[in-house]
XYZ file of N, CA and C in Angstrom:
222
model
N 91.752 90.066 53.205
C 91.936 91.300 53.118
C 91.004 92.083 53.831
N 89.329 91.924 54.152
C 88.908 92.940 54.688
C 89.381 92.439 56.070
N 89.339 91.443 56.617
C 89.904 91.427 58.191
C 91.109 91.938 58.514
N 92.155 92.117 57.415
C 93.131 92.917 57.976
C 93.119 94.589 58.018
N 92.170 95.007 56.615
C 91.901 96.268 56.610
C 90.770 96.982 58.098
N 89.895 95.635 58.417
C 89.112 96.395 59.510
C 90.374 96.268 61.008
N 90.913 95.428 60.652
C 92.127 95.686 62.097
C 92.843 96.688 61.939
N 93.502 97.162 61.101
C 93.945 98.295 60.921
C 93.166 99.594 60.933
N 91.853 99.290 60.638
C 91.124 100.586 60.931
C 90.664 101.017 62.610
N 90.763 99.465 63.103
C 90.643 99.718 64.665
C 91.869 99.706 65.548
N 92.636 99.508 64.964
C 93.728 99.737 65.810
C 94.764 101.296 65.296
N 94.650 101.681 64.611
C 95.261 102.909 64.283
C 94.820 104.104 65.496
N 93.211 104.208 65.685
C 93.004 105.210 66.173
C 93.077 104.613 67.873
N 92.934 103.561 67.826
C 93.642 103.461 69.689
C 95.210 103.422 69.898
N 95.900 103.153 68.815
C 97.379 103.464 69.060
C 97.480 105.352 69.211
N 96.624 105.909 68.305
C 96.719 107.728 68.497
C 96.511 107.789 69.461
N 95.607 107.128 70.027
C 95.070 108.000 71.467
C 95.559 107.389 72.342
N 96.527 106.284 72.560
C 98.023 105.655 73.575
C 98.841 107.093 73.280
N 98.964 107.505 72.142
C 100.267 108.507 72.213
C 100.331 109.670 72.686
N 98.873 110.262 72.875
C 98.385 111.596 72.736
C 98.692 111.547 74.715
N 99.319 112.748 74.686
C 99.439 113.343 75.831
C 98.273 114.079 76.628
N 97.928 113.675 77.822
C 96.816 114.280 78.307
C 97.224 115.530 78.698
N 95.917 116.492 79.065
C 96.559 118.034 78.873
C 96.217 118.256 80.493
N 97.257 119.310 81.028
C 97.918 118.773 82.138
C 97.148 120.281 82.714
N 96.389 119.903 83.705
C 95.715 120.720 84.696
C 96.012 121.915 85.474
N 97.416 121.398 85.575
C 98.237 122.869 86.653
C 99.484 122.295 86.203
N 100.392 122.928 86.622
C 101.570 123.120 86.457
C 102.497 122.166 86.954
N 103.192 121.092 86.455
C 104.213 120.230 87.066
C 105.089 120.568 88.222
N 105.107 120.529 89.493
C 106.128 120.666 90.434
C 106.845 119.631 91.044
N 107.719 120.118 91.476
C 108.599 119.000 92.728
C 107.792 119.211 93.943
N 107.719 117.796 94.574
C 106.999 118.001 95.748
C 107.881 118.314 96.780
N 107.871 119.042 98.004
C 108.306 119.507 98.888
C 109.011 118.400 99.681
N 109.981 118.329 100.556
C 110.241 117.666 101.560
C 109.329 117.117 102.458
N 108.594 118.426 103.127
C 107.603 118.155 103.814
C 106.164 117.282 103.613
N 106.154 117.457 102.471
C 104.651 117.244 101.635
C 105.534 115.410 101.213
N 106.507 114.953 100.975
C 106.798 113.757 100.862
C 106.612 112.960 102.452
N 107.261 113.690 103.299
C 107.243 113.308 104.836
C 105.930 113.009 104.963
N 104.858 113.789 104.597
C 103.531 113.980 105.128
C 102.631 112.642 104.575
N 103.297 112.461 103.191
C 102.273 111.570 102.482
C 103.097 110.118 103.314
N 104.459 109.534 103.259
C 104.848 108.597 103.598
C 104.255 108.173 105.295
N 104.337 109.576 105.705
C 103.420 108.566 107.332
C 102.146 108.483 107.169
N 101.466 109.272 105.999
C 99.853 108.637 105.868
C 99.851 107.174 105.363
N 101.011 106.908 104.514
C 100.904 105.421 104.039
C 101.066 104.455 104.892
N 102.004 104.938 106.333
C 102.356 104.234 107.073
C 101.663 103.873 107.847
N 100.955 104.990 108.485
C 99.868 104.621 109.439
C 98.855 103.877 108.806
N 98.577 104.163 107.637
C 97.649 102.786 107.025
C 97.778 101.609 106.781
N 99.373 101.196 107.022
C 99.688 99.900 106.770
C 99.406 99.183 108.190
N 99.899 97.572 107.760
C 99.577 96.890 109.104
C 100.257 95.709 109.440
N 101.491 96.850 109.392
C 103.100 96.115 110.081
C 103.256 96.052 111.447
N 104.044 94.813 111.992
C 103.842 94.412 113.439
C 104.643 96.381 114.292
N 104.169 96.575 115.399
C 104.688 97.492 116.221
C 105.821 97.853 116.140
N 106.954 97.116 116.245
C 108.138 97.376 116.446
C 108.996 97.885 115.113
N 108.276 97.387 113.860
C 108.749 97.808 112.343
C 108.066 99.005 112.391
N 106.683 99.197 112.259
C 106.209 100.856 112.511
C 106.900 101.692 113.194
N 107.667 101.199 114.618
C 107.853 102.407 115.534
C 109.544 102.907 114.881
N 110.120 101.846 114.252
C 111.472 101.814 113.366
C 111.202 103.046 112.272
N 110.212 102.742 111.562
C 109.869 103.647 110.391
C 109.469 104.932 110.567
N 108.559 104.699 111.721
C 107.690 106.276 111.838
C 109.159 107.305 112.090
N 110.252 106.662 112.964
C 111.427 107.311 113.894
C 112.125 107.812 112.894
N 112.423 107.124 111.705
C 113.365 107.343 110.485
C 112.877 108.422 109.683
N 111.500 108.465 109.702
C 110.752 109.659 109.105
C 110.741 110.861 109.858
N 110.430 111.061 111.285
C 110.155 112.245 111.840
C 111.839 112.549 112.431
N 112.674 111.830 112.875
C 113.995 112.692 113.559
C 114.754 113.460 112.078
N 115.373 114.286 112.699
C 116.165 114.987 111.643
C 117.230 113.910 111.439
N 117.622 114.316 110.206
C 118.533 113.698 109.728
C 120.086 114.589 109.253
N 121.372 114.132 109.968
C 122.340 114.832 109.939
C 123.275 114.251 108.220
N 123.870 115.193 107.552
C 124.824 114.991 106.018
C 125.903 114.068 106.808
N 125.575 112.983 105.865
C 126.630 112.230 106.152
C 128.094 112.609 105.525
N 129.269 112.566 105.737
C 130.462 112.583 105.192
C 130.763 111.761 104.563
N 130.995 111.843 103.301
C 131.495 110.645 102.406
C 133.166 110.446 102.377
N 133.524 111.098 103.035
C 135.190 111.550 103.487
C 135.508 110.403 104.546
N 136.216 109.452 104.516
C 136.206 107.924 105.697
C 137.713 108.522 106.306
N 138.647 110.051 105.713
C 139.591 110.193 106.204
C 140.580 109.320 106.251
N 140.249 108.341 105.039
C 142.269 107.912 105.316
C 142.644 108.517 103.766
């Protein structure tokens, strides 16, 4: 009985602490495309992949993309 009561006394504060939402220090916002690209380039430059694959990913991140038309024309 004492063991189950002590387990309950210890488990309740832990579960309550896990369920509490942390206070937001700044309002949540979506990242801009420029911020996402800058972060991706930073992570890419820190990676240790081979030069051919690195160049391909860097080119994909830095070149402007054209909108794809989902209409196949048929």
